[in-house]
Tab-separated table of C-alpha atoms and ligand atoms in Angstrom:
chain	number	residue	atom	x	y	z
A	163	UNK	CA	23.431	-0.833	-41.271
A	164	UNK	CA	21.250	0.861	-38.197
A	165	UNK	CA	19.170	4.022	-40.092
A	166	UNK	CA	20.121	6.932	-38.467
A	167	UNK	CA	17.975	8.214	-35.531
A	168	UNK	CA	15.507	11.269	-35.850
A	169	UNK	CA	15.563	14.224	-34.280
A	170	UNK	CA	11.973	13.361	-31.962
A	171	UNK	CA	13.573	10.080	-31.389
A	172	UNK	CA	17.065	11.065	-29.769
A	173	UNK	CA	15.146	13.417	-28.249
A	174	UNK	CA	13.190	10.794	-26.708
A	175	UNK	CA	15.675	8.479	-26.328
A	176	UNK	CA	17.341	11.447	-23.913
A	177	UNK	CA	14.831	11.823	-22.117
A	178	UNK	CA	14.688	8.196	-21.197
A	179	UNK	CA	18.679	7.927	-20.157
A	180	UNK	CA	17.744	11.064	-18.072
A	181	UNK	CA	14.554	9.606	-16.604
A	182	UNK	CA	16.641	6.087	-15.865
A	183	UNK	CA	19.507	7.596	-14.938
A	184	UNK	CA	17.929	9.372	-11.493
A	185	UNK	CA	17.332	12.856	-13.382
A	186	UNK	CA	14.102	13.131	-13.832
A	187	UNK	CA	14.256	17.469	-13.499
A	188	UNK	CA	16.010	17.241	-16.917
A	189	UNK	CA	14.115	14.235	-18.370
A	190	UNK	CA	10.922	16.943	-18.030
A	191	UNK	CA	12.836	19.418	-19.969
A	192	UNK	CA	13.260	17.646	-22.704
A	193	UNK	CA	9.972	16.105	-22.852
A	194	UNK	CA	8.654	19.777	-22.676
A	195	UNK	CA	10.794	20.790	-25.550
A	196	UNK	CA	9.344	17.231	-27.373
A	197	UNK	CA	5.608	19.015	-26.213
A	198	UNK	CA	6.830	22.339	-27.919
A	199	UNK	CA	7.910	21.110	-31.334
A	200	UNK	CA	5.401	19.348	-34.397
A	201	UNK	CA	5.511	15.326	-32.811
A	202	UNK	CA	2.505	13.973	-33.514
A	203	UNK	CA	-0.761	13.232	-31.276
A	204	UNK	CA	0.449	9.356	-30.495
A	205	UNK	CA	4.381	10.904	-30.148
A	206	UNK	CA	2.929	13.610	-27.801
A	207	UNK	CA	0.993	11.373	-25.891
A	208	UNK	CA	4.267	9.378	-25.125
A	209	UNK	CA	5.741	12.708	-23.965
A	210	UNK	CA	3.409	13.173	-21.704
A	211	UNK	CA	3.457	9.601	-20.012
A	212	UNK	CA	7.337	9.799	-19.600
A	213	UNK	CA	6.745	13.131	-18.023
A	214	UNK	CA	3.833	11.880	-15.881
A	215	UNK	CA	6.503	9.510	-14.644
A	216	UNK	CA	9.550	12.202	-13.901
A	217	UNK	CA	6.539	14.145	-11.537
A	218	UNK	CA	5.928	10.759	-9.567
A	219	UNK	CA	9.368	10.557	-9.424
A	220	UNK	CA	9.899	14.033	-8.125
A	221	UNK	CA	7.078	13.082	-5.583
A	222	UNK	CA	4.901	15.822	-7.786
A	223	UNK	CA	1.904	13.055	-7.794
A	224	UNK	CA	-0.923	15.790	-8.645
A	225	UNK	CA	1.310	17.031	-11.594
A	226	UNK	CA	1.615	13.540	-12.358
A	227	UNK	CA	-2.042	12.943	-12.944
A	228	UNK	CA	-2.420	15.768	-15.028
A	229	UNK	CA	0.227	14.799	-17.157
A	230	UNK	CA	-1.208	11.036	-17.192
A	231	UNK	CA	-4.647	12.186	-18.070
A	232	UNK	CA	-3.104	14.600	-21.246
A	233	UNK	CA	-1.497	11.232	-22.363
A	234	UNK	CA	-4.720	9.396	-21.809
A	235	UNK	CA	-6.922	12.156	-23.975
A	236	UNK	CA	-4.366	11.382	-26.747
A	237	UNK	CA	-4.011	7.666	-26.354
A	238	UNK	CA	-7.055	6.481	-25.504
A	239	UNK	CA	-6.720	2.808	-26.049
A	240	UNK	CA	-3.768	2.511	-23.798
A	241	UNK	CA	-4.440	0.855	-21.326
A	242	UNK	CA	-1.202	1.098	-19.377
A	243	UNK	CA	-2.013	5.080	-19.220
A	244	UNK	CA	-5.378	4.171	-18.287
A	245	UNK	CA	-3.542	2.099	-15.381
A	246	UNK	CA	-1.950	4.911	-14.208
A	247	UNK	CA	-4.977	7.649	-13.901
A	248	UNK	CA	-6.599	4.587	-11.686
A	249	UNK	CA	-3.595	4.270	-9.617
A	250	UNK	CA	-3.707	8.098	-8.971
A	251	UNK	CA	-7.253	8.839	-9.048
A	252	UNK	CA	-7.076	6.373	-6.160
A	253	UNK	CA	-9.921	4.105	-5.694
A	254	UNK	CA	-11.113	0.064	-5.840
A	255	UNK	CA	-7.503	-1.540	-6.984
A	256	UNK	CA	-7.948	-3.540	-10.187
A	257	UNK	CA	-7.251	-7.324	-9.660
A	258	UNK	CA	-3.845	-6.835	-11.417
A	259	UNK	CA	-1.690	-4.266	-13.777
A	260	UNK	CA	-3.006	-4.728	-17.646
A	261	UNK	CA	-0.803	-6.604	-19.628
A	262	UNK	CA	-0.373	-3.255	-22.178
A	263	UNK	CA	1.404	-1.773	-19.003
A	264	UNK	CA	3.366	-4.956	-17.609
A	265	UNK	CA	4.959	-4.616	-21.873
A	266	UNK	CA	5.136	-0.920	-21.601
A	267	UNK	CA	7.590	-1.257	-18.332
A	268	UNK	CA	9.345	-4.470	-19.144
A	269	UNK	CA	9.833	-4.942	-22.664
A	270	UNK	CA	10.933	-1.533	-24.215
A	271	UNK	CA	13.536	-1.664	-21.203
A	272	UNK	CA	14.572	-5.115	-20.942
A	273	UNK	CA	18.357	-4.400	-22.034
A	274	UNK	CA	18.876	-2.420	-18.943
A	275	UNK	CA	16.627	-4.596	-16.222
A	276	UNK	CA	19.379	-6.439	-14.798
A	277	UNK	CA	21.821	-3.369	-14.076
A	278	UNK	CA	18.925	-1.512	-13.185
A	279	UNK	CA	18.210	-4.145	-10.417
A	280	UNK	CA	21.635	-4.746	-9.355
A	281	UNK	CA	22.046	-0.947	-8.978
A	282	UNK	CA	18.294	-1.159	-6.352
A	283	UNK	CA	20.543	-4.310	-4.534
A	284	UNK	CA	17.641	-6.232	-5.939
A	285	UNK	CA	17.149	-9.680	-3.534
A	286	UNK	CA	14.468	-11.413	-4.547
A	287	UNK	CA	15.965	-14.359	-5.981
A	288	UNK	CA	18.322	-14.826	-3.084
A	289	UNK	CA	15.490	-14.571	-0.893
A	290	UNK	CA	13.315	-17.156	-2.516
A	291	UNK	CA	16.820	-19.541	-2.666
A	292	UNK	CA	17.074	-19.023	0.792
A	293	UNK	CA	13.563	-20.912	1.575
A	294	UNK	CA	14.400	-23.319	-0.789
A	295	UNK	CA	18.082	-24.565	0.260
A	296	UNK	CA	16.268	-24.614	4.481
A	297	UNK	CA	13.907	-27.289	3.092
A	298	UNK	CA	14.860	-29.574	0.371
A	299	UNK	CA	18.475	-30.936	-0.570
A	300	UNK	CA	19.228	-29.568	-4.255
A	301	UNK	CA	18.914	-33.085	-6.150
A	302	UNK	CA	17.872	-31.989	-9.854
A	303	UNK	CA	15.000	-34.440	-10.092
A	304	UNK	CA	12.133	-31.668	-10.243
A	305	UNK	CA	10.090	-29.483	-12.569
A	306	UNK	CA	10.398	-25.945	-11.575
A	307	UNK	CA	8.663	-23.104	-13.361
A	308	UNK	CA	9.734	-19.298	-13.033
A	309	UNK	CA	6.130	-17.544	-13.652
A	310	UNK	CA	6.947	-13.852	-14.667
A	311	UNK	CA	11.087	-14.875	-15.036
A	312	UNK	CA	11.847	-11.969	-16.407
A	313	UNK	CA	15.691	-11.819	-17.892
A	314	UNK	CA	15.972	-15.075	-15.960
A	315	UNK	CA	17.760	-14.094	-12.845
A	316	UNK	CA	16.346	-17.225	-10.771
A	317	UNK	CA	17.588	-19.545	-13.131
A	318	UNK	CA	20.998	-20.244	-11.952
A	319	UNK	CA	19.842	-20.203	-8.491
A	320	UNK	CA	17.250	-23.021	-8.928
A	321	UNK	CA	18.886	-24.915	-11.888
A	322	UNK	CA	20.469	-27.870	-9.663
A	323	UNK	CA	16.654	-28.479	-7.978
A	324	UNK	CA	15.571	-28.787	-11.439
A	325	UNK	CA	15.414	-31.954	-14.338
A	326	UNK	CA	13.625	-29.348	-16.161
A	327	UNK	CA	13.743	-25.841	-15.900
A	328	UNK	CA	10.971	-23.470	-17.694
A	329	UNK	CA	10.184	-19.798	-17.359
A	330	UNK	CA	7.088	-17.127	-18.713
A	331	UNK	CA	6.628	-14.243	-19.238
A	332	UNK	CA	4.211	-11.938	-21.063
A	333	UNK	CA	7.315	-9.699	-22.406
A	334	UNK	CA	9.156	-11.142	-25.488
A	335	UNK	CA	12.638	-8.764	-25.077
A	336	UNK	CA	12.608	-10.150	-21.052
A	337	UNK	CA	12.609	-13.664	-22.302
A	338	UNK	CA	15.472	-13.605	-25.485
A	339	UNK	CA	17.457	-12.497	-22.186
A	340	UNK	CA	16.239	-14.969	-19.909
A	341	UNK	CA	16.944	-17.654	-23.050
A	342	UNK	CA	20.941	-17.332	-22.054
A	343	UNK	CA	20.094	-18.288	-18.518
A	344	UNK	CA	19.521	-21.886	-19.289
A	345	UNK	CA	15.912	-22.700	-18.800
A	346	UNK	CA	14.823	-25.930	-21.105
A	347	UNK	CA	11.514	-24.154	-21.994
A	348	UNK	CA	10.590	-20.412	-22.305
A	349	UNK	CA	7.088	-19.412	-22.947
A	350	UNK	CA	5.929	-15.932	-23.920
A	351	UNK	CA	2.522	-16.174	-21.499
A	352	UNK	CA	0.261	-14.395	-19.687
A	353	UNK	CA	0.461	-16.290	-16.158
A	354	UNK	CA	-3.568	-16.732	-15.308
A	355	UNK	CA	-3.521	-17.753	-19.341
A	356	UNK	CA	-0.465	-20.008	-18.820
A	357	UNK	CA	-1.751	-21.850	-15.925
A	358	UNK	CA	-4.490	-22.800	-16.715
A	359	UNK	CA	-3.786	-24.964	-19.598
A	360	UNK	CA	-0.219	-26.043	-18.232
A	361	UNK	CA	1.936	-28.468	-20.273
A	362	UNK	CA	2.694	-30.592	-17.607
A	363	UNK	CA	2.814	-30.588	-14.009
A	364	UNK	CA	5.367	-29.156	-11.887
A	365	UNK	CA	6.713	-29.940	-8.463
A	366	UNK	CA	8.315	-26.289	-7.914
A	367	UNK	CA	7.056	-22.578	-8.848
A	368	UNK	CA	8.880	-19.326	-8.220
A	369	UNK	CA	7.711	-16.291	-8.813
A	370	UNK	CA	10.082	-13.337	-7.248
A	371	UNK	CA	9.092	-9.592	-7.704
A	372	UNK	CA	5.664	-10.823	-9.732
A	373	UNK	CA	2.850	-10.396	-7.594
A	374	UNK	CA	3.983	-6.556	-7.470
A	375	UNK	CA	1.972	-6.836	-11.085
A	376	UNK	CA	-0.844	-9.008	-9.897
A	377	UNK	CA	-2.630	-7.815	-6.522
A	378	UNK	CA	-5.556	-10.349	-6.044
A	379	UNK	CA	-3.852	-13.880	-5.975
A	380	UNK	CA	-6.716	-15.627	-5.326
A	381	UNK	CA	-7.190	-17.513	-9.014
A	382	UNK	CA	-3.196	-17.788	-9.469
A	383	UNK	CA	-2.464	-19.280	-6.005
A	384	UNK	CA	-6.332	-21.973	-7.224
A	385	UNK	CA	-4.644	-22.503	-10.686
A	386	UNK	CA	-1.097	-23.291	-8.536
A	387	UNK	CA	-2.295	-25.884	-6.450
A	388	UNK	CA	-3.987	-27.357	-9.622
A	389	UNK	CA	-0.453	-27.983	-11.683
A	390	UNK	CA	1.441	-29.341	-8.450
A	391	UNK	CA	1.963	-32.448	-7.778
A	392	UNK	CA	1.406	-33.542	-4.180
A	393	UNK	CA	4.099	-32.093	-1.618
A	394	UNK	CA	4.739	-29.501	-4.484
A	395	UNK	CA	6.276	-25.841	-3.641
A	396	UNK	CA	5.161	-21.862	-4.578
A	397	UNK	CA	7.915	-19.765	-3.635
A	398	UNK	CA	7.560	-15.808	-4.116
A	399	UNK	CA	7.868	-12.388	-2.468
A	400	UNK	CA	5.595	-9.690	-2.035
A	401	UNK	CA	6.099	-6.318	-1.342
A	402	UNK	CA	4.920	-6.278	2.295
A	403	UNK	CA	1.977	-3.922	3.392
A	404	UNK	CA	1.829	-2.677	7.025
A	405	UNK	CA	-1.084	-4.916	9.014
A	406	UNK	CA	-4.583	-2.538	8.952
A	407	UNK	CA	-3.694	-1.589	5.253
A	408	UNK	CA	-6.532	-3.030	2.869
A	409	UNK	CA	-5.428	-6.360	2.222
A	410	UNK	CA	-4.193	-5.954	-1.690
A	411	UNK	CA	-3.586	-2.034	-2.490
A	412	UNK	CA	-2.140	-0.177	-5.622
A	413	UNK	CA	0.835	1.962	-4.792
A	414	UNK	CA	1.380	5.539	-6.484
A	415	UNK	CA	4.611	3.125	-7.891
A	416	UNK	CA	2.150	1.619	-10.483
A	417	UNK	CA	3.104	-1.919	-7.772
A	418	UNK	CA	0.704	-3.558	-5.840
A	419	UNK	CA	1.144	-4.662	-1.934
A	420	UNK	CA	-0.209	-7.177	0.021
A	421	UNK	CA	-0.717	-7.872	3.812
A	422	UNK	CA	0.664	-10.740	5.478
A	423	UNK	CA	-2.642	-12.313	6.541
A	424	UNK	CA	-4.656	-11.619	2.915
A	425	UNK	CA	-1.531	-13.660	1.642
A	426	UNK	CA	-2.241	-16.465	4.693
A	427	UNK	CA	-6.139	-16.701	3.760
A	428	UNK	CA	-5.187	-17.092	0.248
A	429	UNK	CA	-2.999	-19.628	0.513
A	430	UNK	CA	-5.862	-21.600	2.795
A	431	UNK	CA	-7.952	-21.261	0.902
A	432	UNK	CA	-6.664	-22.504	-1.958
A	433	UNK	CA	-4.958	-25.847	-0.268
A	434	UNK	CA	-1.382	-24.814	0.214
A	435	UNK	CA	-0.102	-24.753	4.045
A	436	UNK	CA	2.868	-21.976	5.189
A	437	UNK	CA	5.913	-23.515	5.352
A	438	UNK	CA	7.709	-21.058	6.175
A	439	UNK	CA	8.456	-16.847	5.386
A	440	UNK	CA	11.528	-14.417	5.609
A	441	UNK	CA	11.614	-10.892	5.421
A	442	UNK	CA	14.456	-8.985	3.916
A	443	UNK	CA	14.763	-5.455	2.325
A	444	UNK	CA	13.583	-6.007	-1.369
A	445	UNK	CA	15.397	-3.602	-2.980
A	446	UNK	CA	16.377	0.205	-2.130
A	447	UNK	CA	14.639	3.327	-4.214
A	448	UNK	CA	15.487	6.627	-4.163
A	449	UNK	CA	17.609	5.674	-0.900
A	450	UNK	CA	14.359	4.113	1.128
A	451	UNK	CA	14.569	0.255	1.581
A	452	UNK	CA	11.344	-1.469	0.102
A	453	UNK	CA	10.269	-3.883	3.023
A	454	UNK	CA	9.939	-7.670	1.754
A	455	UNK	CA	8.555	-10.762	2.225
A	456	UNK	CA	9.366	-14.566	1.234
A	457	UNK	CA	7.208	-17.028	1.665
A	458	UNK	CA	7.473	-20.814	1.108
A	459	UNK	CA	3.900	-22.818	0.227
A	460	UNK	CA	3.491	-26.628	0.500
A	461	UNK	CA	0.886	-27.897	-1.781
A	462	UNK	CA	-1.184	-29.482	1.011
A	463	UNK	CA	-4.808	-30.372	-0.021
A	464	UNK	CA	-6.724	-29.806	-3.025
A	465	UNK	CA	-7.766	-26.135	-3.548
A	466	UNK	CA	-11.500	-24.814	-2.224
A	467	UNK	CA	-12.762	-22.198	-4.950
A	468	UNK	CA	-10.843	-19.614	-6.689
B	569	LIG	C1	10.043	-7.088	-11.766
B	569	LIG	S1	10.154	-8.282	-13.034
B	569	LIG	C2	10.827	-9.681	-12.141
B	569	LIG	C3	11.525	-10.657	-13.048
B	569	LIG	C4	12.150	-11.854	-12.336
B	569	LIG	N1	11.151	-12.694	-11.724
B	569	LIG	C5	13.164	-11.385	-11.328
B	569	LIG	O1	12.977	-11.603	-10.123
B	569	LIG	O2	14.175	-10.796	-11.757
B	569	LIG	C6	8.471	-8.789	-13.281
B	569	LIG	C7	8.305	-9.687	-14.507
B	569	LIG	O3	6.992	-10.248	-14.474
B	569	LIG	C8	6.437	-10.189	-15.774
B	569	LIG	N2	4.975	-10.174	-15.611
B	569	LIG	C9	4.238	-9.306	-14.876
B	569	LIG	N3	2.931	-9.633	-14.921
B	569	LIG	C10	2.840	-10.743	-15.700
B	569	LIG	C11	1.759	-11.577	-16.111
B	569	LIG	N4	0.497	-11.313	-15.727
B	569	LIG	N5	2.025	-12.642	-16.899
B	569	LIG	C12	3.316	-12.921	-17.286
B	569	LIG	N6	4.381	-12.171	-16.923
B	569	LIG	C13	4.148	-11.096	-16.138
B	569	LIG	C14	7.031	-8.945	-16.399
B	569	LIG	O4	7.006	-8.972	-17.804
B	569	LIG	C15	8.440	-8.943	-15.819
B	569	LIG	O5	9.355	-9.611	-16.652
């Protein structure tokens, strides 16, 4: 039988179907009331993340900080707050979002990812399919990985490209989703980690609404071209920064953005040619589309330096 809930956690468990649920006024409220009452340091510095959060999503991104930086004073070794204050404080972007933070988003909230996306009109798989079905026939005679598959929503898009079919992903609760979606192989991974020591090589990687996580792509698109076999395909999307933006920049979203030509050099310079690219609204937040791109890479040389 389930133990009954406490008090601090329906409270907090309130606050988050408030927060989710595009309320984020009354999600504060009840985090205040959490602030008010005897939760401990650690519980208090969860209060003030989730409220950090409601004030970015109120647009409130000075209250934000202040919140973020209460939460880091009382949980110091988090990096995922730590994450935040950087994203706000503005500054050099880190090469990527710590993995503390990627679990912090994904895995506590895993049950409600995929309704959560379909409510954005998520497209990122369909995009990514799109590129696919213009340039090979689907024969399932390949090795495809999913890097960062999430609950596994590219699965049945690419299984009929695919003899086998393997996903990763750094958040456990992401993956015993994804594990319904028919992939032969899931592997609870950090990517850069992953690929580096791969089990075998692949002719096909996807990796839709990832690279949001990781800005600099420079040692995943190296490691990339290293597990492909010749001919071999990357297919992903990027949230798309506007040309004369810094090339890889951290958005008050916690999600990194790339240009167009930072995403070209990479891919040069690491041996994969542009096959071809599509742009499409990624999803839709607080009623503003989030501008897209798809691109296709062809493994065409052996990669220069990371
Ligand atoms: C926005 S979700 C996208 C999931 C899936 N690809 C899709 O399109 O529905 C991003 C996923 O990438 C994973 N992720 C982010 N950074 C990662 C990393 N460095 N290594 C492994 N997984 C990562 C997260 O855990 C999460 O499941």
């Amino acid at each position: 039988m389930t133990p009954p809930e406490s008090a601090l956690t329906a409270l907090f468990r309130r606050a988050w179907d408030a927060q989710v649920g595009g309320d984020p006024a009354a999600a504060i409220a009840i985090y205040r009331q959490i602030l008010a009452g005897d939760a401990s340091p650690a519980e208090q510095g969860q209060a003030w993340l989730g409220l950090g959060q409601c004030q970015l999503d109120l647009k409130a991104p000075d209250q934000a900080l202040e919140a973020f930086r209460r939460a880091a004073a009382l949980l110091p070794d988090s990096g995922a707050i730590a994450h935040m204050v950087k994203m706000l404080e503005g500054g050099p972007a880190p090469d990527r979002a710590p993995d503390d933070y990627v679990l912090w988003v994904f895995d506590g909230h895993a049950a409600s990812f995929d309704a959560h996306l379909a409510a954005l009109g998520y497209r990122g798989p369909e995009m990514i399919a799109r590129l696919a079905a213009e340039a090979w026939r689907p024969s399932a005679d390949r090795a495809v990985l999913d890097l960062g598959c999430g609950t596994g929503l590219n699965a049945p898009l690419f299984r009929s490209y695919a003899a086998r079919l393997d996903g990763l992903d750094l958040a456990p609760n992401m993956l015993r989703l994804a594990a319904r979606r028919g992939y032969d192989h899931l592997y609870k991974a950090e990517i850069h980690t992953f690929l580096r020591r791969p089990p075998t090589r692949y002719d096909l990687l996807l990796a839709t609404d990832v690279f949001i996580y990781i800005g600099r792509l420079e040692e995943m698109f190296y490691n990339s071209n290293h597990i492909l076999n010749d001919g071999g395909g990357l297919l992903f999307t990027i949230e798309l920064a506007a040309e004369g933006a810094p090339p890889v920049s951290l958005m008050p979203t916690g999600r990194f953005r790339q240009t167009d030509s930072y995403i070209r050099d990479c891919a040069a310079r690491a041996g994969f040619t542009v096959g071809a690219w599509l742009d499409d609204t990624l999803r839709v937040e607080q009623d503003q589309p989030v501008a897209g791109r798809a691109y296709r890479l062809i493994r065409s040389g052996t990669a220069g330096k990371a």
